[in-house]
Coordinates of C-alpha atoms in Angstrom, one line a residue:
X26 CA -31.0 51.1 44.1
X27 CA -29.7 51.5 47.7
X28 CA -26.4 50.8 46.9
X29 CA -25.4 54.1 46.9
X30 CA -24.8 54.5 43.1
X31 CA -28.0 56.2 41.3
X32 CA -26.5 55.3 38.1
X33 CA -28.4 52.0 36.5
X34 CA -27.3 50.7 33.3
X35 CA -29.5 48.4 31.2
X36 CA -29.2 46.4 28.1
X37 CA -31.4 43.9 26.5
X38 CA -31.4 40.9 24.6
X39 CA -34.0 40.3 21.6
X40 CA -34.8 36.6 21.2
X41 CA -37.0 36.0 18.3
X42 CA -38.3 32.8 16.3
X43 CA -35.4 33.3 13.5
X44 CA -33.1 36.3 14.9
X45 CA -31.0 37.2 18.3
X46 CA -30.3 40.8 19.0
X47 CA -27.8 42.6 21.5
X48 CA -28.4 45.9 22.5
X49 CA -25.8 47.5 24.9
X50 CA -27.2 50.5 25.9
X51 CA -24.6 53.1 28.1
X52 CA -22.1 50.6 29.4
X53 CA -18.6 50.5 30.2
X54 CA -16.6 47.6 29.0
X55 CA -17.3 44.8 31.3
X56 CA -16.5 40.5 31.7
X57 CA -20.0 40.2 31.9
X58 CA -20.4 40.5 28.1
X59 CA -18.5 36.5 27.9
X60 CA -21.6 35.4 30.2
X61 CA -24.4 37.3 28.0
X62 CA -22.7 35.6 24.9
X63 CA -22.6 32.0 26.8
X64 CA -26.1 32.9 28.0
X65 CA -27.7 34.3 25.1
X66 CA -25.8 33.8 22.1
X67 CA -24.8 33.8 19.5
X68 CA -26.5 36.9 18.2
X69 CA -27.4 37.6 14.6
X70 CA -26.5 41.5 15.6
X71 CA -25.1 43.4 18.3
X72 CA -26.2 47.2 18.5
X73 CA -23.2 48.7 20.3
X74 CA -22.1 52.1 21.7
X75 CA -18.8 53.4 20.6
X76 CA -18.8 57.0 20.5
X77 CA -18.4 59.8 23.3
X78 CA -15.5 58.0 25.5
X79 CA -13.0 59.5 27.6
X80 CA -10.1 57.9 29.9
X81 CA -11.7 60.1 32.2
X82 CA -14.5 57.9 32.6
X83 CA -14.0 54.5 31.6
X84 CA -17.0 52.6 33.3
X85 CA -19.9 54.5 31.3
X86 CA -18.7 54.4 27.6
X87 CA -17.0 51.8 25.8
X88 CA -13.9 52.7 23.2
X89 CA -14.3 51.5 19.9
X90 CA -11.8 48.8 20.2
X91 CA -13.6 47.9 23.7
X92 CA -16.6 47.6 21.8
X93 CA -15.3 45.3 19.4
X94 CA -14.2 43.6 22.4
X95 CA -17.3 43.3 23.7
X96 CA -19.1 41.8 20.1
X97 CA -17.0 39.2 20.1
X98 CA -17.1 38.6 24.1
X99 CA -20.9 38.3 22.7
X100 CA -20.6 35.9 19.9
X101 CA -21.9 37.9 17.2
X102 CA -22.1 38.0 14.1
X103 CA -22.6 41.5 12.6
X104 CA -22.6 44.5 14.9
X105 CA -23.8 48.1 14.3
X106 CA -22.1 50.6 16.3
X107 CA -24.1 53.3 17.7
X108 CA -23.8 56.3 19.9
X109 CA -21.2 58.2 17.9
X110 CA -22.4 61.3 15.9
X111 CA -25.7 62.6 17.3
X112 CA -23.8 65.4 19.3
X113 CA -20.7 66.1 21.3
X114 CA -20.2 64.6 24.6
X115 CA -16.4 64.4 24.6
X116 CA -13.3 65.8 23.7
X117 CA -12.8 63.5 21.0
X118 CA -13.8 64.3 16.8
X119 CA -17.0 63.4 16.0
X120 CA -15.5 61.0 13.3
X121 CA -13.0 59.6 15.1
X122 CA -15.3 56.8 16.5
X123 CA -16.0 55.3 13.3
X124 CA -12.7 55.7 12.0
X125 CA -10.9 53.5 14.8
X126 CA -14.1 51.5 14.5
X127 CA -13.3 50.3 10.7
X128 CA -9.7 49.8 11.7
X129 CA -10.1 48.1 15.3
X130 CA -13.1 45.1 12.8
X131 CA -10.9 44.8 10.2
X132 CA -8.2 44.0 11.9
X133 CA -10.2 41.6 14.2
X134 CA -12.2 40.1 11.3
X135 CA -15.3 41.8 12.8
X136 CA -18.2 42.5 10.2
X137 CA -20.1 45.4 10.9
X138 CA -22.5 47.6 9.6
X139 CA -21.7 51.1 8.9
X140 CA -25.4 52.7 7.5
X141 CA -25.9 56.6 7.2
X142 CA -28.9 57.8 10.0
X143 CA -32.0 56.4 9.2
X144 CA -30.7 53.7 7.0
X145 CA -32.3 50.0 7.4
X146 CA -30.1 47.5 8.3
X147 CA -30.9 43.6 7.0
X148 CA -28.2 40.9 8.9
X149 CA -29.6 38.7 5.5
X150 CA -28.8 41.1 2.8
X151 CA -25.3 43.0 1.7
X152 CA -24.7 45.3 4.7
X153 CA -23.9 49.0 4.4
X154 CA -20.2 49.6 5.3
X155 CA -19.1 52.7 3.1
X156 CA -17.5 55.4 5.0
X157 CA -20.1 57.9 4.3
X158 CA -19.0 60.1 7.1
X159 CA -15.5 61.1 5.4
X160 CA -17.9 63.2 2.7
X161 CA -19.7 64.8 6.0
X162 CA -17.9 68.6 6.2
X163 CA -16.6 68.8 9.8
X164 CA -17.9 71.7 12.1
X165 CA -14.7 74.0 13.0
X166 CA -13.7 73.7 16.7

């Protein structure tokens, strides 16, 4: 590390014989996304954080709309956000995530998966994009 920061981010790239997959791990939003995409790209899918942000800390999490940002900077084609509902990390909902998600890809003519936990996700067959999580009963404050 030496450079005084003990914070390392990592993502990965997937390169198969028929598929490409991005995976952002904890990242803030970044120009280096344009030079994966150039790089690597397109990709099939990009597995993107969108969940626990704060203006607080901008560098570590991205925004939704950052993170629709960042899929296209990618070239991809589908993207399945992650990082959003597992538990609390910031001050905003829980829901909230996905909710500026849907709104921030459809107004950007991103297509995205949406699946419950657990639920496969198939870039080649009809992707799961029902807001399940409006059903979910939300924990009082």
């Amino acid at each position: 590390l030496g450079t005084g920061n003990p914070t390392l981010f990592a993502s990965w790239v997937f390169v198969g014989p028929q598929h490409r997959v991005f995976f952002s791990g904890d990242t803030g939003f970044h120009p280096g996304f344009a030079t994966v995409g150039e790089q690597f790209g397109p990709f099939d899918l990009t597995v993107i954080k969108i969940g626990a942000y704060d203006q607080s800390w901008p560098d570590i999490h991205l925004n939704p709309e950052q993170a629709v940002q960042a899929h296209t900077m990618l070239r991809g084609r589908t993207m399945l956000p992650i990082h959003w509902m597992t538990f609390n990390l910031a001050i905003h909902e829980w829901d909230e995530p996905a909710e500026r998600l849907v709104a921030s890809a459809g107004s950007s003519g991103v297509t995205f998966a949406m699946p419950r936990p657990g639920e496969p996700v198939d870039v080649t067959a009809p992707l799961p994009t029902a807001p399940w999580w409006r059903s979910v009963r939300k924990a009082p404050r």
